[in-house]
mmCIF file of C-alpha atoms in Angstrom:
data_model
loop_
_atom_site.group_PDB
_atom_site.id
_atom_site.type_symbol
_atom_site.label_atom_id
_atom_site.label_comp_id
_atom_site.label_asym_id
_atom_site.label_seq_id
_atom_site.Cartn_x
_atom_site.Cartn_y
_atom_site.Cartn_z
ATOM 1 C CA ASP A 24 -65.065 9.990 -42.414
ATOM 2 C CA THR A 25 -65.792 12.749 -39.928
ATOM 3 C CA GLU A 26 -66.490 16.220 -41.285
ATOM 4 C CA VAL A 27 -64.910 17.793 -38.229
ATOM 5 C CA THR A 28 -61.146 17.747 -38.523
ATOM 6 C CA GLN A 29 -58.855 18.044 -35.532
ATOM 7 C CA THR A 30 -55.099 18.533 -35.497
ATOM 8 C CA PRO A 31 -52.820 17.278 -34.200
ATOM 9 C CA LYS A 32 -54.095 13.766 -33.475
ATOM 10 C CA HIS A 33 -51.443 13.295 -30.803
ATOM 11 C CA LEU A 34 -49.546 15.885 -28.787
ATOM 12 C CA VAL A 35 -46.925 15.480 -26.075
ATOM 13 C CA MET A 36 -45.917 18.595 -24.190
ATOM 14 C CA GLY A 37 -44.067 19.637 -21.101
ATOM 15 C CA MET A 38 -45.587 21.709 -18.338
ATOM 16 C CA THR A 39 -43.870 24.873 -19.522
ATOM 17 C CA ASN A 40 -44.780 24.546 -23.195
ATOM 18 C CA LYS A 41 -47.348 26.509 -25.166
ATOM 19 C CA LYS A 42 -49.259 24.589 -27.802
ATOM 20 C CA SER A 43 -52.568 24.779 -29.642
ATOM 21 C CA LEU A 44 -55.206 22.330 -30.730
ATOM 22 C CA LYS A 45 -57.077 23.120 -33.912
ATOM 23 C CA CYS A 46 -60.517 22.176 -35.167
ATOM 24 C CA GLU A 47 -62.194 22.851 -38.506
ATOM 25 C CA GLN A 48 -65.652 22.126 -39.863
ATOM 26 C CA HIS A 49 -67.197 22.928 -43.229
ATOM 27 C CA MET A 50 -70.784 21.917 -42.564
ATOM 28 C CA GLY A 51 -71.980 25.476 -42.005
ATOM 29 C CA HIS A 52 -72.591 24.763 -38.333
ATOM 30 C CA ARG A 53 -72.744 27.824 -36.101
ATOM 31 C CA ALA A 54 -72.064 26.210 -32.709
ATOM 32 C CA MET A 55 -68.729 24.653 -31.818
ATOM 33 C CA TYR A 56 -67.642 22.888 -28.665
ATOM 34 C CA TRP A 57 -64.595 21.663 -26.798
ATOM 35 C CA TYR A 58 -64.958 18.560 -24.642
ATOM 36 C CA LYS A 59 -62.369 16.792 -22.520
ATOM 37 C CA GLN A 60 -62.557 13.031 -22.081
ATOM 38 C CA LYS A 61 -60.531 10.901 -19.698
ATOM 39 C CA ALA A 62 -60.272 7.128 -20.128
ATOM 40 C CA LYS A 63 -63.510 5.269 -19.378
ATOM 41 C CA LYS A 64 -65.257 8.552 -18.549
ATOM 42 C CA PRO A 65 -67.852 10.532 -20.500
ATOM 43 C CA PRO A 66 -66.962 13.711 -22.379
ATOM 44 C CA GLU A 67 -66.932 16.776 -20.131
ATOM 45 C CA LEU A 68 -68.001 20.074 -21.636
ATOM 46 C CA MET A 69 -65.356 22.814 -21.521
ATOM 47 C CA PHE A 70 -66.461 25.608 -23.858
ATOM 48 C CA VAL A 71 -69.265 26.421 -26.284
ATOM 49 C CA TYR A 72 -69.080 28.991 -29.063
ATOM 50 C CA SER A 73 -72.277 30.151 -30.688
ATOM 51 C CA TYR A 74 -72.017 32.342 -33.787
ATOM 52 C CA GLU A 75 -68.322 32.799 -33.015
ATOM 53 C CA LYS A 76 -68.988 34.142 -29.534
ATOM 54 C CA LEU A 77 -68.122 32.296 -26.337
ATOM 55 C CA SER A 78 -71.461 31.385 -24.793
ATOM 56 C CA ILE A 79 -70.524 28.750 -22.214
ATOM 57 C CA ASN A 80 -67.354 28.389 -20.153
ATOM 58 C CA GLU A 81 -67.601 25.552 -17.677
ATOM 59 C CA SER A 82 -65.202 27.132 -15.172
ATOM 60 C CA VAL A 83 -62.230 25.783 -17.043
ATOM 61 C CA PRO A 84 -58.784 26.822 -15.679
ATOM 62 C CA SER A 85 -57.207 29.743 -17.495
ATOM 63 C CA ARG A 86 -54.374 27.570 -18.731
ATOM 64 C CA PHE A 87 -56.917 26.552 -21.390
ATOM 65 C CA SER A 88 -57.784 29.442 -23.700
ATOM 66 C CA PRO A 89 -60.309 28.969 -26.504
ATOM 67 C CA GLU A 90 -60.461 31.023 -29.676
ATOM 68 C CA CYS A 91 -62.924 31.071 -32.559
ATOM 69 C CA PRO A 92 -61.336 32.997 -35.449
ATOM 70 C CA ASN A 93 -64.305 32.391 -37.786
ATOM 71 C CA SER A 94 -67.361 30.195 -38.149
ATOM 72 C CA SER A 95 -65.337 27.228 -39.397
ATOM 73 C CA LEU A 96 -62.400 27.253 -37.015
ATOM 74 C CA LEU A 97 -61.972 26.637 -33.319
ATOM 75 C CA ASN A 98 -58.684 26.629 -31.440
ATOM 76 C CA LEU A 99 -57.718 25.644 -27.932
ATOM 77 C CA HIS A 100 -54.531 27.288 -26.692
ATOM 78 C CA LEU A 101 -52.656 25.395 -23.994
ATOM 79 C CA HIS A 102 -50.146 26.872 -21.568
ATOM 80 C CA ALA A 103 -48.570 25.653 -18.338
ATOM 81 C CA LEU A 104 -50.630 22.487 -18.270
ATOM 82 C CA GLN A 105 -50.478 19.871 -15.550
ATOM 83 C CA PRO A 106 -50.067 16.096 -15.975
ATOM 84 C CA GLU A 107 -53.705 15.639 -14.915
ATOM 85 C CA ASP A 108 -54.713 17.571 -18.040
ATOM 86 C CA SER A 109 -53.638 14.589 -20.120
ATOM 87 C CA ALA A 110 -56.787 13.440 -21.936
ATOM 88 C CA LEU A 111 -58.557 13.179 -25.260
ATOM 89 C CA TYR A 112 -59.757 16.613 -26.352
ATOM 90 C CA LEU A 113 -62.791 16.474 -28.576
ATOM 91 C CA CYS A 114 -64.077 19.211 -30.817
ATOM 92 C CA ALA A 115 -67.699 19.082 -31.922
ATOM 93 C CA SER A 116 -70.080 21.194 -33.943
ATOM 94 C CA SER A 117 -73.843 21.468 -34.329
ATOM 95 C CA ARG A 118 -76.348 23.424 -36.383
ATOM 96 C CA SER A 119 -77.666 26.417 -34.548
ATOM 97 C CA THR A 120 -81.322 27.008 -33.897
ATOM 98 C CA GLY A 121 -83.500 24.045 -32.999
ATOM 99 C CA SER A 122 -80.914 21.323 -33.241
ATOM 100 C CA THR A 123 -79.047 21.429 -29.998
ATOM 101 C CA GLY A 124 -77.255 18.313 -28.964
ATOM 102 C CA GLU A 125 -76.902 16.765 -32.405
ATOM 103 C CA LEU A 126 -73.181 16.965 -32.112
ATOM 104 C CA PHE A 127 -70.716 15.984 -34.786
ATOM 105 C CA PHE A 128 -67.389 15.095 -33.207
ATOM 106 C CA GLY A 129 -63.909 15.198 -34.621
ATOM 107 C CA GLU A 130 -61.580 12.272 -34.029
ATOM 108 C CA GLY A 131 -59.983 14.058 -31.105
ATOM 109 C CA SER A 132 -56.532 15.191 -30.099
ATOM 110 C CA ARG A 133 -54.859 12.945 -27.555
ATOM 111 C CA LEU A 134 -52.801 15.112 -25.238
ATOM 112 C CA THR A 135 -50.052 13.883 -22.921
ATOM 113 C CA VAL A 136 -48.524 16.342 -20.452
ATOM 114 C CA LEU A 137 -45.180 15.293 -19.021
ATOM 115 C CA GLN B 11 -76.044 19.308 -10.117
ATOM 116 C CA LYS B 12 -77.955 18.137 -13.147
ATOM 117 C CA GLU B 13 -77.198 14.479 -13.745
ATOM 118 C CA VAL B 14 -77.569 11.809 -16.346
ATOM 119 C CA GLU B 15 -77.228 8.284 -15.036
ATOM 120 C CA GLN B 16 -76.561 5.023 -16.803
ATOM 121 C CA ASN B 17 -75.617 1.537 -15.716
ATOM 122 C CA SER B 18 -71.927 1.218 -16.587
ATOM 123 C CA GLY B 19 -72.211 -2.464 -17.544
ATOM 124 C CA PRO B 20 -70.733 -4.369 -19.149
ATOM 125 C CA LEU B 21 -73.980 -5.567 -20.645
ATOM 126 C CA SER B 22 -73.467 -8.868 -22.455
ATOM 127 C CA VAL B 23 -76.049 -9.844 -25.069
ATOM 128 C CA PRO B 24 -75.998 -12.826 -27.471
ATOM 129 C CA GLU B 25 -75.821 -12.083 -31.178
ATOM 130 C CA GLY B 26 -79.279 -11.679 -32.690
ATOM 131 C CA ALA B 27 -80.945 -10.752 -29.403
ATOM 132 C CA ILE B 28 -82.328 -7.375 -28.302
ATOM 133 C CA ALA B 29 -80.008 -5.119 -26.307
ATOM 134 C CA SER B 30 -81.763 -2.706 -23.940
ATOM 135 C CA LEU B 31 -79.903 0.318 -22.626
ATOM 136 C CA ASN B 32 -81.378 2.646 -20.039
ATOM 137 C CA CYS B 33 -80.786 6.203 -18.868
ATOM 138 C CA THR B 34 -82.365 8.480 -16.271
ATOM 139 C CA TYR B 35 -81.942 12.215 -15.925
ATOM 140 C CA SER B 36 -82.552 14.647 -13.112
ATOM 141 C CA ASP B 37 -83.459 17.921 -14.858
ATOM 142 C CA ARG B 38 -87.199 18.029 -15.572
ATOM 143 C CA GLY B 39 -86.595 20.937 -17.953
ATOM 144 C CA SER B 40 -84.608 18.767 -20.347
ATOM 145 C CA GLN B 41 -85.975 18.872 -23.877
ATOM 146 C CA SER B 42 -83.666 16.859 -26.071
ATOM 147 C CA PHE B 43 -82.238 13.378 -25.680
ATOM 148 C CA PHE B 44 -79.514 11.627 -27.584
ATOM 149 C CA TRP B 45 -77.704 8.341 -27.851
ATOM 150 C CA TYR B 46 -74.102 8.322 -28.955
ATOM 151 C CA ARG B 47 -72.025 5.254 -29.720
ATOM 152 C CA GLN B 48 -68.323 5.304 -28.935
ATOM 153 C CA TYR B 49 -65.957 2.584 -30.035
ATOM 154 C CA SER B 50 -62.802 2.132 -27.994
ATOM 155 C CA GLY B 51 -60.248 4.798 -28.902
ATOM 156 C CA LYS B 52 -62.693 6.640 -31.164
ATOM 157 C CA SER B 53 -64.888 9.702 -30.796
ATOM 158 C CA PRO B 54 -68.631 9.557 -30.055
ATOM 159 C CA GLU B 55 -71.030 9.197 -32.981
ATOM 160 C CA LEU B 56 -74.684 10.229 -32.835
ATOM 161 C CA ILE B 57 -76.999 7.315 -33.558
ATOM 162 C CA MET B 58 -80.404 8.453 -32.286
ATOM 163 C CA PHE B 59 -82.153 11.534 -30.984
ATOM 164 C CA ILE B 60 -85.652 11.987 -29.576
ATOM 165 C CA TYR B 61 -87.544 15.058 -28.445
ATOM 166 C CA SER B 62 -91.098 13.831 -27.782
ATOM 167 C CA ASN B 63 -92.568 11.184 -25.508
ATOM 168 C CA GLY B 64 -92.949 7.790 -27.097
ATOM 169 C CA ASP B 65 -90.889 5.672 -29.437
ATOM 170 C CA LYS B 66 -88.729 6.586 -32.390
ATOM 171 C CA GLU B 67 -87.419 3.886 -34.690
ATOM 172 C CA ASP B 68 -84.496 4.014 -37.107
ATOM 173 C CA GLY B 69 -83.491 0.702 -38.616
ATOM 174 C CA ARG B 70 -82.485 -1.691 -35.832
ATOM 175 C CA PHE B 71 -82.518 1.106 -33.251
ATOM 176 C CA THR B 72 -85.492 2.328 -31.213
ATOM 177 C CA ALA B 73 -85.286 5.218 -28.770
ATOM 178 C CA GLN B 74 -87.965 5.487 -26.098
ATOM 179 C CA LEU B 75 -88.691 8.582 -24.010
ATOM 180 C CA ASN B 76 -90.864 8.991 -20.929
ATOM 181 C CA LYS B 77 -90.568 12.541 -19.625
ATOM 182 C CA ALA B 78 -92.894 11.926 -16.676
ATOM 183 C CA SER B 79 -90.542 9.217 -15.412
ATOM 184 C CA GLN B 80 -87.442 11.078 -16.648
ATOM 185 C CA TYR B 81 -86.347 7.984 -18.456
ATOM 186 C CA VAL B 82 -84.920 7.343 -21.891
ATOM 187 C CA SER B 83 -83.885 4.025 -23.383
ATOM 188 C CA LEU B 84 -82.306 2.565 -26.488
ATOM 189 C CA LEU B 85 -83.239 -0.811 -27.944
ATOM 190 C CA ILE B 86 -81.003 -2.517 -30.453
ATOM 191 C CA ARG B 87 -82.698 -5.341 -32.319
ATOM 192 C CA ASP B 88 -80.845 -8.229 -33.981
ATOM 193 C CA SER B 89 -77.650 -7.276 -32.145
ATOM 194 C CA GLN B 90 -74.432 -7.698 -34.114
ATOM 195 C CA PRO B 91 -70.829 -7.983 -32.892
ATOM 196 C CA SER B 92 -70.241 -4.581 -34.521
ATOM 197 C CA ASP B 93 -72.673 -3.103 -31.982
ATOM 198 C CA SER B 94 -70.136 -3.789 -29.229
ATOM 199 C CA ALA B 95 -69.233 -0.314 -27.968
ATOM 200 C CA THR B 96 -69.931 2.146 -25.188
ATOM 201 C CA TYR B 97 -73.299 3.864 -25.518
ATOM 202 C CA LEU B 98 -73.532 7.372 -24.105
ATOM 203 C CA CYS B 99 -76.861 8.912 -23.191
ATOM 204 C CA ALA B 100 -76.853 12.711 -23.536
ATOM 205 C CA VAL B 101 -79.412 15.266 -22.435
ATOM 206 C CA GLY B 102 -79.846 18.838 -23.572
ATOM 207 C CA ALA B 103 -81.478 21.678 -21.694
ATOM 208 C CA GLY B 104 -83.449 23.171 -24.533
ATOM 209 C CA TYR B 105 -83.564 24.428 -28.066
ATOM 210 C CA SER B 106 -81.190 27.344 -27.718
ATOM 211 C CA SER B 107 -78.435 27.688 -30.223
ATOM 212 C CA ALA B 108 -75.723 26.488 -27.894
ATOM 213 C CA SER B 109 -77.090 24.831 -24.840
ATOM 214 C CA LYS B 110 -75.383 22.492 -22.467
ATOM 215 C CA ILE B 111 -75.285 18.843 -23.419
ATOM 216 C CA ILE B 112 -74.625 16.593 -20.464
ATOM 217 C CA PHE B 113 -73.408 13.041 -21.013
ATOM 218 C CA GLY B 114 -74.042 10.034 -18.857
ATOM 219 C CA SER B 115 -71.104 7.831 -17.920
ATOM 220 C CA GLY B 116 -71.963 5.328 -20.654
ATOM 221 C CA THR B 117 -72.940 1.670 -20.797
ATOM 222 C CA ARG B 118 -70.447 -0.773 -22.229
ATOM 223 C CA LEU B 119 -72.247 -3.257 -24.483
ATOM 224 C CA SER B 120 -70.695 -6.534 -25.546
ATOM 225 C CA ILE B 121 -72.369 -8.732 -28.177
ATOM 226 C CA ARG B 122 -71.200 -12.312 -27.889
ATOM 227 C CA PRO B 123 -71.260 -14.486 -31.044
#
């Protein structure tokens, strides 16, 4: 079982809706990530939080808004999405110093935008 | 654009044989290298990481790194049907606390009984 928990597992929303994806880890990791993955494509980095501060934003449209309320939680707020935003959204975490890239992924939230 | 390249496959290997997966990367400053396994419909799972030139073995898996050639590979010995999955090569820029991890497009491996 993964130690990174994502909710909901599936989400269907209209283009005018506002929804949020949630991610939680209790491994004491201090870096947390959001990735987007389309079918048969690799994960694409969206955001990185390090010690609860946004450290990397890969020029993601503002309709995606990340939030890190504390060291264990990571949210992704969604608003006015487009059908092409339908994808698997993966949350991941890693230990901080000296262990970059050893990512622990959650099971993902599969998003469908109608 | 920094890139990580893999042959998309599918790579078909008979059960019990050695599967060899390859990856090249463009950023000479890359310091950390990873192999993730992803089953269909599931999230990626880290199976190997390597930071120094040479070989690193863990059970049936061996990761090989050649920084001069900008090449990293994964060998799977005694391949099992359960090894059938997509294998993602990932490359990190350094040892900072939250660096960019770039994934290759993945190689689909199929182990035939």
